[in-house]
Coordinates of C-alpha atoms in Angstrom, one line a residue:
X1 CA 45.5 7.0 -42.1
X2 CA 43.8 7.4 -38.9
X3 CA 42.8 3.6 -36.3
X4 CA 39.4 5.5 -35.7
X5 CA 36.2 4.4 -38.8
X6 CA 32.8 4.9 -38.5
X7 CA 30.9 1.2 -38.2
X8 CA 29.1 0.3 -41.9
X9 CA 25.4 0.6 -40.9
X10 CA 25.0 -3.1 -41.4
X11 CA 27.4 -3.8 -37.9
X12 CA 25.8 -0.7 -36.1
X13 CA 22.6 -2.3 -36.6
X14 CA 23.5 -5.5 -35.2
X15 CA 25.1 -3.7 -32.6
X16 CA 22.4 -1.9 -31.6
X17 CA 20.3 -4.7 -31.7
X18 CA 21.9 -6.8 -29.6
X19 CA 21.0 -3.9 -27.1
X20 CA 17.7 -4.8 -27.3
X21 CA 17.0 -8.4 -28.2
X22 CA 18.9 -10.4 -25.8
X23 CA 16.3 -13.8 -26.6
X24 CA 13.4 -14.6 -28.2
X25 CA 11.0 -13.1 -25.1
X26 CA 12.8 -9.8 -25.3
X27 CA 11.3 -10.2 -29.2
X28 CA 7.9 -10.7 -27.5
X29 CA 8.2 -8.2 -24.9
X30 CA 9.1 -5.2 -27.5
X31 CA 5.9 -6.5 -29.6
X32 CA 3.2 -6.7 -27.1
X33 CA 4.4 -3.4 -25.9
X34 CA 3.9 -1.8 -29.2
X35 CA 0.4 -3.5 -29.2
X36 CA -0.8 -2.0 -26.1
X37 CA 0.3 0.9 -26.7
X38 CA -1.8 1.0 -30.4
X39 CA -4.9 0.6 -27.8
X40 CA -5.2 -3.4 -28.7
X41 CA -7.9 -5.1 -26.9
X42 CA -6.5 -9.0 -27.8
X43 CA -3.3 -9.9 -27.8
X44 CA -2.2 -13.4 -29.9
X45 CA 1.2 -14.6 -29.3
X46 CA 2.0 -17.8 -31.6
X47 CA 5.6 -19.7 -31.1
X48 CA 7.2 -22.3 -32.7
X49 CA 10.8 -23.9 -31.6
X50 CA 10.6 -21.6 -28.6
X51 CA 10.9 -18.8 -30.5
X52 CA 13.9 -19.6 -32.9
X53 CA 11.8 -20.6 -36.1
X54 CA 8.6 -18.4 -35.2
X55 CA 7.5 -15.4 -33.3
X56 CA 3.9 -14.0 -34.0
X57 CA 2.4 -11.3 -32.7
X58 CA -0.9 -10.2 -33.7
X59 CA -3.1 -7.3 -31.8
X60 CA -6.7 -5.6 -33.4
X61 CA -5.1 -2.3 -32.5
X62 CA -5.1 1.2 -34.5
X63 CA -2.9 -0.5 -37.3
X64 CA -0.6 2.0 -39.5
X65 CA -0.7 3.0 -42.7
X66 CA 1.9 1.8 -45.3
X67 CA 4.1 4.5 -45.0
X68 CA 4.0 4.5 -41.6
X69 CA 5.0 0.7 -42.0
X70 CA 7.8 1.2 -44.1
X71 CA 8.8 4.5 -41.9
X72 CA 8.8 2.4 -38.6
X73 CA 12.0 0.4 -39.1
X74 CA 14.3 3.3 -39.6
X75 CA 16.3 3.6 -36.2
X76 CA 14.9 6.0 -33.8
X77 CA 11.3 6.6 -35.8
X78 CA 8.5 6.4 -33.1
X79 CA 4.9 8.2 -32.8
X80 CA 5.3 8.6 -28.8
X81 CA 7.4 11.7 -28.6
X82 CA 8.3 14.5 -30.8
X83 CA 10.1 16.9 -28.7
X84 CA 13.1 17.2 -26.1
X85 CA 10.4 17.6 -23.3
X86 CA 8.2 14.8 -24.1
X87 CA 11.1 12.5 -22.5
X88 CA 10.4 14.3 -19.6
X89 CA 6.8 12.7 -19.7
X90 CA 7.0 9.2 -20.8
X91 CA 3.6 7.4 -20.3
X92 CA 3.7 5.3 -23.4
X93 CA 5.8 1.7 -22.9
X94 CA 7.8 2.5 -26.2
X95 CA 9.0 5.6 -27.6
X96 CA 12.7 5.1 -28.7
X97 CA 11.8 3.7 -32.1
X98 CA 14.4 1.3 -31.7
X99 CA 12.7 -1.9 -30.5
X100 CA 11.3 -3.0 -34.9
X101 CA 14.8 -2.2 -36.5
X102 CA 16.3 -4.3 -33.9
X103 CA 14.3 -7.3 -34.7
X104 CA 14.1 -6.6 -38.2
X105 CA 18.3 -7.0 -38.5
X106 CA 18.4 -10.1 -36.6
X107 CA 15.6 -11.9 -38.2
X108 CA 13.3 -12.5 -41.1
X109 CA 10.4 -10.5 -40.8
X110 CA 6.8 -9.7 -42.0
X111 CA 4.6 -6.9 -40.4
X112 CA 0.9 -6.8 -42.1
X113 CA -1.2 -3.8 -41.0
X114 CA -4.4 -1.9 -41.8
X115 CA -5.8 1.0 -39.8
X116 CA -9.3 1.9 -39.4
X117 CA -11.0 3.1 -42.6
X118 CA -8.7 1.6 -44.5
X119 CA -10.1 -0.3 -47.9
X120 CA -6.7 -2.5 -47.5
X121 CA -3.9 -3.0 -45.8
X122 CA -0.3 -3.1 -46.4
X123 CA 2.5 -6.0 -45.8
X124 CA 6.3 -5.4 -45.5
X125 CA 9.1 -7.8 -45.7
X126 CA 12.8 -7.1 -44.2
X127 CA 15.2 -10.1 -44.3
X128 CA 18.4 -9.0 -42.2
X129 CA 17.7 -5.3 -41.9
X130 CA 16.9 -5.2 -45.8
X131 CA 13.8 -4.3 -47.4
X132 CA 12.5 -7.0 -49.5
X133 CA 8.7 -6.2 -50.2
X134 CA 6.5 -3.4 -49.4
X135 CA 3.1 -4.6 -51.4
X136 CA -0.9 -3.9 -50.4
X137 CA -2.7 -6.7 -48.6
X138 CA -6.0 -7.2 -47.5
X139 CA -6.4 -8.4 -44.0
X140 CA -8.0 -6.8 -40.9
X141 CA -7.7 -4.1 -38.4
X142 CA -4.7 -4.2 -36.0
X143 CA -1.1 -5.5 -36.6
X144 CA 0.6 -8.7 -36.8
X145 CA 4.2 -9.3 -36.6
X146 CA 6.0 -12.6 -37.8
X147 CA 9.8 -13.1 -36.8
X148 CA 11.4 -16.2 -38.5
X149 CA 14.4 -17.5 -38.0
X150 CA 15.7 -15.4 -34.9
X151 CA 19.6 -14.6 -35.4
X152 CA 19.5 -16.3 -38.5
X153 CA 22.1 -13.8 -39.6
X154 CA 24.5 -13.6 -36.0
X155 CA 25.2 -17.5 -35.5
X156 CA 27.3 -16.7 -32.4
X157 CA 24.1 -14.9 -30.9
X158 CA 21.8 -17.7 -31.9
X159 CA 24.4 -20.7 -30.5
X160 CA 23.8 -18.9 -26.4
X161 CA 20.2 -19.6 -26.9
X162 CA 19.0 -22.1 -24.4
X163 CA 16.9 -25.4 -25.2
X164 CA 12.8 -24.4 -26.7
X165 CA 11.4 -25.5 -23.2
X166 CA 13.6 -22.3 -21.7
X167 CA 13.3 -19.7 -24.0
X168 CA 8.9 -21.3 -23.6
X169 CA 9.8 -20.7 -20.0
X170 CA 11.0 -17.1 -20.7
X171 CA 7.9 -16.0 -22.8
X172 CA 6.0 -17.6 -20.7
X173 CA 7.0 -15.2 -18.1
X174 CA 7.0 -12.2 -20.5
X175 CA 3.4 -12.3 -21.2
X176 CA 2.5 -12.8 -17.5
X177 CA 4.0 -10.2 -16.9
X178 CA 2.8 -7.8 -19.5
X179 CA -0.6 -8.8 -18.9
X180 CA -0.9 -8.3 -15.5
X181 CA -1.5 -4.5 -15.6
X182 CA -3.3 -4.9 -18.8
X183 CA -6.6 -5.7 -17.6
X184 CA -8.8 -5.0 -20.1
X185 CA -6.8 -7.0 -22.6
X186 CA -7.5 -10.1 -24.4
X187 CA -4.3 -11.9 -23.9
X188 CA -3.2 -15.6 -25.2
X189 CA 0.1 -17.6 -26.3
X190 CA 0.3 -20.6 -28.1
X191 CA 3.4 -23.1 -28.4
X192 CA 3.9 -25.7 -31.0
X193 CA 0.4 -25.9 -31.5
X194 CA -0.9 -26.0 -27.8
X195 CA -2.2 -23.3 -25.9
X196 CA -0.5 -22.5 -23.1
X197 CA -2.3 -19.0 -21.8
X198 CA -6.0 -17.8 -22.9
X199 CA -6.5 -14.8 -20.4
X200 CA -9.8 -12.9 -20.4
X201 CA -10.8 -9.6 -19.7
X202 CA -10.7 -9.1 -16.2
X203 CA -12.0 -6.4 -13.7
X204 CA -9.6 -6.7 -11.2
X205 CA -6.5 -7.4 -10.4
X206 CA -7.1 -10.4 -8.1
X207 CA -9.3 -12.1 -11.2
X208 CA -6.1 -11.9 -13.2
X209 CA -3.3 -13.2 -11.1
X210 CA -6.0 -16.1 -10.2
X211 CA -5.5 -16.9 -13.5
X212 CA -1.6 -16.1 -13.8
X213 CA -0.7 -17.4 -10.5
X214 CA -3.3 -19.8 -10.3
X215 CA -6.1 -20.2 -7.4
X216 CA -3.9 -21.8 -4.5
X217 CA -1.9 -19.1 -5.4
X218 CA -3.7 -16.5 -5.6
X219 CA -6.2 -16.8 -1.8
X220 CA -3.0 -16.4 -0.5
X221 CA -2.2 -12.9 -1.1
X222 CA -3.5 -10.1 0.5
X223 CA -4.3 -6.5 -1.3
X224 CA -2.5 -3.4 -0.5
X225 CA -3.6 -0.1 -1.1
X226 CA -2.2 3.3 0.2
X227 CA -1.2 6.7 -1.0
X228 CA -2.3 9.5 -2.7
X229 CA -0.9 12.4 -4.7
X230 CA 2.3 12.2 -6.1
X231 CA 3.1 8.2 -5.0
X232 CA 0.6 6.0 -4.9
X233 CA 1.0 1.8 -4.2
X234 CA -1.7 -0.7 -4.7
X235 CA -1.4 -5.1 -5.6
X236 CA -1.1 -8.2 -4.1
X237 CA 1.0 -8.9 -1.8
X238 CA 1.5 -12.3 -0.4
X239 CA 0.8 -13.7 3.4
X240 CA 4.3 -14.7 5.3
X241 CA 3.2 -18.9 4.5
X242 CA 3.8 -18.0 0.6
X243 CA 7.4 -17.7 -0.2
X244 CA 9.8 -18.7 -3.0
X245 CA 13.6 -19.6 -3.1
X246 CA 14.4 -16.2 -4.9
X247 CA 13.1 -13.1 -5.6
X248 CA 11.2 -14.4 -8.9
X249 CA 7.7 -13.8 -7.1
X250 CA 8.5 -10.1 -6.8
X251 CA 6.5 -8.7 -10.1
X252 CA 7.0 -4.9 -10.0
X253 CA 5.2 -1.8 -12.1
X254 CA 6.3 1.6 -12.1
X255 CA 2.9 3.3 -14.1
X256 CA 2.1 0.4 -15.0
X257 CA 5.7 -0.2 -16.8
X258 CA 6.9 -3.8 -15.8
X259 CA 10.5 -2.7 -14.1
X260 CA 13.6 -4.6 -12.4
X261 CA 14.9 -2.4 -9.8
X262 CA 17.3 -3.3 -6.4
X263 CA 16.2 -0.9 -4.4
X264 CA 12.1 -1.1 -4.4
X265 CA 12.7 -4.8 -4.3
X266 CA 14.2 -4.3 -1.1
X267 CA 11.7 -2.1 0.1
X268 CA 9.0 -4.8 -0.2
X269 CA 11.6 -7.0 1.9
X270 CA 12.4 -4.8 3.9
X271 CA 8.4 -4.5 4.6
X272 CA 8.4 -8.0 5.6
X273 CA 11.1 -8.0 7.9
X274 CA 10.3 -10.9 10.6
X275 CA 8.2 -12.5 8.8
X276 CA 9.7 -14.9 6.5
X277 CA 12.7 -17.7 7.2
X278 CA 16.2 -16.6 6.3
X279 CA 16.6 -17.2 2.8
X280 CA 13.3 -17.5 1.6
X281 CA 11.3 -14.7 -0.3
X282 CA 8.1 -13.2 -0.9
X283 CA 5.1 -13.1 -3.7
X284 CA 3.8 -9.7 -4.7
X285 CA 2.5 -8.1 -7.7
X286 CA 3.2 -4.2 -6.4
X287 CA 2.0 -0.9 -8.7
X288 CA 3.6 1.9 -7.8
X289 CA 2.1 4.9 -9.3
X290 CA 3.8 8.4 -9.5
X291 CA 4.0 11.8 -11.5
X292 CA 5.3 11.3 -14.8
X293 CA 8.5 14.0 -14.2
X294 CA 9.6 11.9 -11.3
X295 CA 10.5 9.2 -13.5
X296 CA 13.3 8.2 -16.3
X297 CA 12.6 5.0 -18.3
X298 CA 15.1 6.5 -20.5
X299 CA 17.9 4.1 -19.0
X300 CA 18.5 1.4 -21.1
X301 CA 17.2 0.1 -24.5
X302 CA 15.1 -2.5 -23.0
X303 CA 13.3 0.4 -20.9
X304 CA 13.3 -2.1 -17.9
X305 CA 15.3 -0.2 -15.9
X306 CA 14.3 3.4 -14.2
X307 CA 15.2 5.9 -12.2
X308 CA 13.2 7.9 -9.6
X309 CA 13.6 11.4 -8.0
X310 CA 14.2 11.2 -4.9
X311 CA 14.1 7.8 -5.0
X312 CA 14.5 7.0 -1.1
X313 CA 11.1 8.7 0.0
X314 CA 9.3 6.0 -2.4
X315 CA 11.4 3.1 -0.5
X316 CA 9.9 4.3 2.7
X317 CA 7.0 4.1 1.3
X318 CA 6.7 0.8 0.1
X319 CA 8.3 -0.8 3.0
X320 CA 5.9 1.2 5.2
X321 CA 3.1 0.2 2.9
X322 CA 3.7 -3.3 3.1
X323 CA 4.4 -3.4 6.8
X324 CA 0.9 -1.8 8.0
X325 CA -0.7 -4.3 5.7
X326 CA 1.3 -7.2 7.1
X327 CA 1.0 -6.0 10.6
X328 CA -3.2 -5.0 10.1
X329 CA -4.5 -7.5 8.3
X330 CA -6.9 -10.0 9.7
X331 CA -6.7 -12.5 6.9
X332 CA -3.0 -12.5 7.2
X333 CA -2.8 -15.1 10.4
X334 CA -4.4 -17.7 10.9
X335 CA -7.6 -17.2 13.7
X336 CA -6.2 -19.9 16.0
X337 CA -9.1 -21.4 18.6
X338 CA -8.8 -23.9 21.3
X339 CA -10.4 -25.0 23.9
X340 CA -9.8 -23.8 28.0
X341 CA -10.8 -26.8 29.3
X342 CA -9.7 -30.3 28.1
X343 CA -13.3 -31.3 28.6
X344 CA -16.8 -30.8 29.1
X345 CA -19.2 -27.9 28.1
X346 CA -17.9 -24.8 29.4
X347 CA -15.1 -24.3 26.9
X348 CA -13.6 -21.2 26.2
X349 CA -12.3 -20.3 22.7
X350 CA -9.5 -18.4 22.5
X351 CA -9.4 -16.4 18.7
X352 CA -6.5 -15.1 16.9
X353 CA -7.7 -12.1 14.9
X354 CA -6.3 -8.7 14.3
X355 CA -8.8 -5.4 12.9
X356 CA -8.0 -5.1 9.4
X357 CA -6.6 -2.9 8.0
X358 CA -4.6 -0.5 4.7
X359 CA -3.1 2.3 6.6
X360 CA 0.3 2.4 7.4
X361 CA 1.1 2.2 10.4
X362 CA 2.9 0.5 13.2
X363 CA 1.4 -2.2 15.5
X364 CA 0.2 -0.8 18.9
X365 CA 2.6 -2.1 21.8
X366 CA 0.2 -4.2 23.9
X367 CA 1.3 -5.3 27.6
X368 CA 3.4 -8.4 27.9
X369 CA 2.0 -12.0 28.9
X370 CA 2.1 -13.7 32.0
X371 CA 3.9 -17.0 31.5
X372 CA 3.1 -18.3 35.4
X373 CA 3.7 -21.8 35.9
X374 CA 3.9 -22.1 31.9
X375 CA 8.1 -23.3 32.1
X376 CA 6.6 -25.7 35.1
X377 CA 8.0 -29.3 34.6
X378 CA 5.0 -31.6 33.3
X379 CA 4.2 -35.0 32.3
X380 CA 1.8 -36.1 29.1
X381 CA -0.6 -38.2 30.2
X382 CA -2.7 -40.7 27.7
X383 CA -5.9 -38.8 26.6
X384 CA -8.7 -38.6 24.2
X385 CA -7.9 -36.1 21.4
X386 CA -10.1 -33.0 22.5
X387 CA -13.4 -32.8 20.4
X388 CA -14.9 -28.9 20.0
X389 CA -18.4 -28.3 20.8
X390 CA -19.0 -26.1 17.4
X391 CA -15.9 -25.8 14.8
X392 CA -13.9 -22.8 14.8
X393 CA -12.0 -20.5 12.8
X394 CA -8.5 -21.5 11.9
X395 CA -7.6 -19.8 8.9
X396 CA -10.5 -17.7 6.4
X397 CA -12.5 -21.1 5.7
X398 CA -10.6 -23.1 8.0
X399 CA -12.4 -24.8 11.3
X400 CA -10.3 -26.8 13.9
X401 CA -12.1 -29.7 15.1
X402 CA -9.9 -31.3 17.6
X403 CA -6.7 -30.9 19.1
X404 CA -5.1 -34.1 19.3
X405 CA -1.5 -33.8 21.1
X406 CA 1.8 -33.9 20.4
X407 CA 3.8 -35.7 17.8
X408 CA 7.2 -36.7 19.3
X409 CA 6.9 -34.6 22.2
X410 CA 8.1 -31.8 19.3
X411 CA 4.5 -30.8 17.3
X412 CA 0.9 -29.6 18.3
X413 CA -1.3 -31.4 16.0
X414 CA -4.9 -30.0 15.5
X415 CA -7.5 -31.6 13.3
X416 CA -9.5 -29.3 10.8
X417 CA -13.0 -29.5 8.8
X418 CA -10.6 -29.2 6.1
X419 CA -7.7 -31.3 6.7
X420 CA -5.0 -30.7 9.7
X421 CA -2.6 -28.0 11.3
X422 CA 0.7 -28.4 12.7
X423 CA 2.6 -25.8 15.4
X424 CA 6.5 -26.4 16.7
X425 CA 6.2 -25.7 20.1
X426 CA 10.0 -24.1 19.7
X427 CA 9.2 -21.8 17.4
X428 CA 5.9 -20.8 19.1
X429 CA 7.3 -20.2 22.1
X430 CA 10.5 -18.5 21.0
X431 CA 8.0 -15.6 19.3
X432 CA 5.9 -15.7 22.1
X433 CA 8.6 -14.6 24.4
X434 CA 10.7 -12.6 22.0
X435 CA 7.6 -9.6 21.1
X436 CA 7.1 -10.1 25.3
X437 CA 10.8 -8.5 25.4
X438 CA 9.9 -6.1 22.7
X439 CA 7.3 -4.9 24.6
X440 CA 9.7 -4.7 27.0
X441 CA 11.9 -2.1 24.9
X442 CA 8.6 -0.4 23.5
X443 CA 7.1 0.0 26.5
X444 CA 9.9 1.6 28.5
X445 CA 8.7 -0.2 31.8
X446 CA 10.4 -3.8 31.7
X447 CA 9.0 -6.5 33.8
X448 CA 11.6 -7.6 35.9
X449 CA 12.2 -10.8 37.9
X450 CA 14.4 -10.4 40.9
X451 CA 17.1 -13.1 41.3
X452 CA 17.4 -14.3 45.3
X453 CA 21.5 -14.9 44.6
X454 CA 23.4 -12.7 42.6
X455 CA 25.0 -14.3 39.4
X456 CA 28.2 -13.4 38.4
X457 CA 29.3 -12.5 34.9
X458 CA 33.2 -12.8 34.2
X459 CA 34.5 -12.1 30.5
X460 CA 37.9 -11.9 28.9
X461 CA 38.5 -8.8 26.9
X462 CA 36.8 -10.0 24.0
X463 CA 33.6 -9.9 25.3
X464 CA 34.2 -7.4 27.4
X465 CA 33.9 -5.1 24.5
X466 CA 30.9 -7.1 23.2
X467 CA 28.8 -7.1 26.1
X468 CA 29.6 -3.1 26.8
X469 CA 28.1 -2.2 23.2
X470 CA 25.1 -4.5 24.0
X471 CA 24.3 -3.7 28.0
X472 CA 22.1 -0.7 27.2
X473 CA 19.9 -2.9 25.2
X474 CA 20.2 -5.7 27.9
X475 CA 18.9 -3.0 30.4
X476 CA 15.7 -2.5 28.2
X477 CA 14.9 -5.5 27.6
X478 CA 14.5 -6.5 31.5
X479 CA 18.1 -7.4 33.1
X480 CA 19.9 -5.5 35.7
X481 CA 23.4 -5.7 35.7
X482 CA 25.9 -3.6 37.6
X483 CA 29.7 -3.9 37.5
X484 CA 31.8 -5.7 40.0
X485 CA 35.7 -5.0 39.1
X486 CA 37.6 -4.4 35.7
X487 CA 35.8 -7.7 33.8
X488 CA 33.3 -8.8 36.1
X489 CA 29.7 -8.3 36.6
X490 CA 26.7 -9.5 38.3
X491 CA 23.7 -9.5 37.5
X492 CA 20.8 -8.9 39.8
X493 CA 17.5 -9.3 37.5
X494 CA 16.1 -10.5 34.2
X495 CA 13.2 -10.0 32.5
X496 CA 10.2 -11.8 33.5
X497 CA 8.9 -13.7 30.2
X498 CA 12.1 -15.5 30.4
X499 CA 10.7 -18.0 33.1
X500 CA 13.5 -20.1 35.1
X501 CA 16.2 -19.7 33.1
X502 CA 20.0 -18.8 34.2
X503 CA 20.4 -15.0 33.1
X504 CA 24.3 -15.4 33.4
X505 CA 24.7 -18.5 31.6
X506 CA 22.5 -16.8 28.3
X507 CA 24.3 -13.3 27.9
X508 CA 27.5 -15.5 28.6
X509 CA 26.4 -18.1 25.7
X510 CA 25.0 -14.8 23.5
X511 CA 28.8 -12.9 23.5
X512 CA 30.7 -16.2 22.8
X513 CA 28.0 -16.7 19.5
X514 CA 28.6 -13.4 18.5
X515 CA 32.3 -13.5 19.5
X516 CA 32.2 -16.7 16.8
X517 CA 30.3 -14.8 14.6
X518 CA 27.8 -17.7 14.8
X519 CA 24.5 -15.5 15.4
X520 CA 22.2 -15.6 12.6
X521 CA 19.1 -14.3 12.4
X522 CA 17.0 -12.0 9.9
X523 CA 16.7 -9.4 11.9
X524 CA 18.1 -5.6 11.1
X525 CA 19.2 -4.3 14.3
X526 CA 21.3 -4.9 17.5
X527 CA 18.5 -4.5 19.8
X528 CA 16.4 -7.1 18.1
X529 CA 19.1 -10.0 17.9
X530 CA 19.2 -9.8 21.5
X531 CA 15.4 -10.1 21.8
X532 CA 15.7 -12.9 19.6
X533 CA 18.7 -14.9 21.5
X534 CA 17.4 -14.3 24.6
X535 CA 14.0 -16.0 23.3
X536 CA 15.5 -19.2 22.0
X537 CA 18.0 -20.0 25.0
X538 CA 16.9 -22.1 27.3
X539 CA 14.1 -20.1 28.3
X540 CA 11.5 -21.3 25.6
X541 CA 9.8 -24.8 25.3
X542 CA 12.6 -27.1 22.9
X543 CA 12.0 -29.6 20.9
X544 CA 11.2 -33.4 23.0
X545 CA 9.9 -31.2 26.3
X546 CA 6.5 -32.9 26.8
X547 CA 3.3 -30.5 27.5
X548 CA 0.5 -31.6 29.6
X549 CA -3.0 -30.5 27.7
X550 CA -3.1 -26.8 29.8
X551 CA 0.8 -26.4 28.6
X552 CA -0.5 -26.7 24.9
X553 CA -3.6 -24.8 25.9
X554 CA -1.4 -22.1 27.1
X555 CA 1.5 -22.1 24.3
X556 CA -1.7 -21.4 22.0
X557 CA -3.4 -19.0 23.8
X558 CA -0.2 -16.7 23.9
X559 CA 0.3 -17.3 20.5
X560 CA -3.1 -16.2 19.3
X561 CA -2.2 -12.9 21.1
X562 CA 1.1 -12.3 19.1
X563 CA 1.5 -9.9 16.1
X564 CA 3.2 -12.6 14.1
X565 CA 2.4 -15.6 14.7
X566 CA 3.6 -17.1 11.7
X567 CA 7.6 -17.3 12.3
X568 CA 10.0 -17.1 14.9
X569 CA 12.5 -14.6 15.8
X570 CA 15.2 -16.4 13.2
X571 CA 12.2 -16.3 10.5
X572 CA 11.6 -20.0 10.8
X573 CA 7.7 -21.2 10.3
X574 CA 5.6 -21.8 13.1
X575 CA 2.7 -23.6 11.9
X576 CA 1.4 -25.1 8.6
X577 CA -1.5 -26.2 7.7
X578 CA -2.7 -29.0 4.6
X579 CA -6.2 -29.6 3.6
X580 CA -7.8 -32.9 3.5
X581 CA -8.2 -32.9 -0.5
X582 CA -4.2 -32.2 -0.6
X583 CA -3.8 -35.3 1.8
X584 CA -6.1 -37.4 -0.5
X585 CA -3.8 -36.2 -3.5
X586 CA -0.6 -37.2 -1.7
X587 CA -2.3 -40.7 -1.0
X588 CA -3.2 -40.7 -5.1
X589 CA -7.1 -41.1 -4.0
X590 CA -8.2 -38.6 -6.2

């Protein structure tokens, strides 16, 4: 007798169900997708005990006849495809014919449905994959699926479910994700008798995002819209101040299908390169529209994994689109204005702004700013806060009214009409110098400062190898370094943007940190790493540095000229704001 045998159908069905039905949220996803495929204008979801006791999904879609309702529970029964060629151009959410039989195999299920024009509906009752009844049933047009006692016949699966609150969290995420592309559909989610979601039909994505993510979050999202023909990208991406500790804020849709894709997620993160602190992740709701023939959704029973033809081209396009939106949006950056003089009616304003555009292009380099006198020692004398004659725009609707000075000689504080702003002076100056050095690289004509006396740079063998690799980049930045022996070099000039600094010591520190593996930046290549280190080490304003009022003004003016004023080269934030209403909430005044 052979050892290979065919498994009984009920065992095979439970194995198949394990691929489709992982937890209650999986059931909700499959049933909502069926409702959307049926053309529903309203989808109602009801949950009890985290979905363990009851999951009910009702819709007002096209409904089914009694015959189709019974056939739908046979494995691989579907109305979405009929030929092999259909697999190459799948535009519906479902197509495999596995969801309903898989759910029915591990639950007590009842389906009630009626198609348009039918005199009566039908009711199908199934328990553990076995039909119990198929009856006529009076009901409205559409379909309702009730799933009770999920995993009642697979206790090993049931015991691995999390607490009801955790499962509800997954269900809430699922409904929210599926609602984002279906703007014309009303969604409700009730949990243990309480309504958690009631999403009315929306005309645009921003309105639906505001309902799901909250108005505070929605205000920090920018629209992205680029491409045409075979690839098109649209949606919302977060400003650099809107970050999370993980990738959960990134929501991707390919041809309106909610997907999980490492390459596409990487493309978004690469687009934010240089804008976010290390370990922080952006928020994004991004829709990628491709020709159906370029997308294979028949990868996994959950249909959340996709393969894309010429995927790298799509990755690069997403990266460039995100980068172009961040680099060109006027509302991305706080519009910062400061007076040119401490007092008097002649005060001059400097405003941070960029021309808005959604075209994919790299920001055009500008001449490196002058830093004459900026690094000179200064002493802060007691002064009254500077009041501006006219409020000036700080960010979007925020307006700055006074510059208050420094906190602990580390942070610059300004009052706004709606609250206040705090700037990290070291991070701000790092960003200023970094961009000046990068302009040296892109312009091909670095501004140099010649040393009166050459500085000697002696290296040991390990450092020598690291130095030879970095030497061409240091030259592009504006260093002039000549060989003076087997392991000795002389530094004759260095970038003017660095101000007064010991260039040989700066280079030696850079090599030591590379040698010890301590160098940490969020930057992609060696060129930017060198510029970032030069901007950080000794050349920039530090915490505990006293700044005279004119130095504060100079710092803010130069920050306003930066293409990315939000973060230092290592990704730390340069500033943040808080509104007066938020301050009142902190003190329990509201």
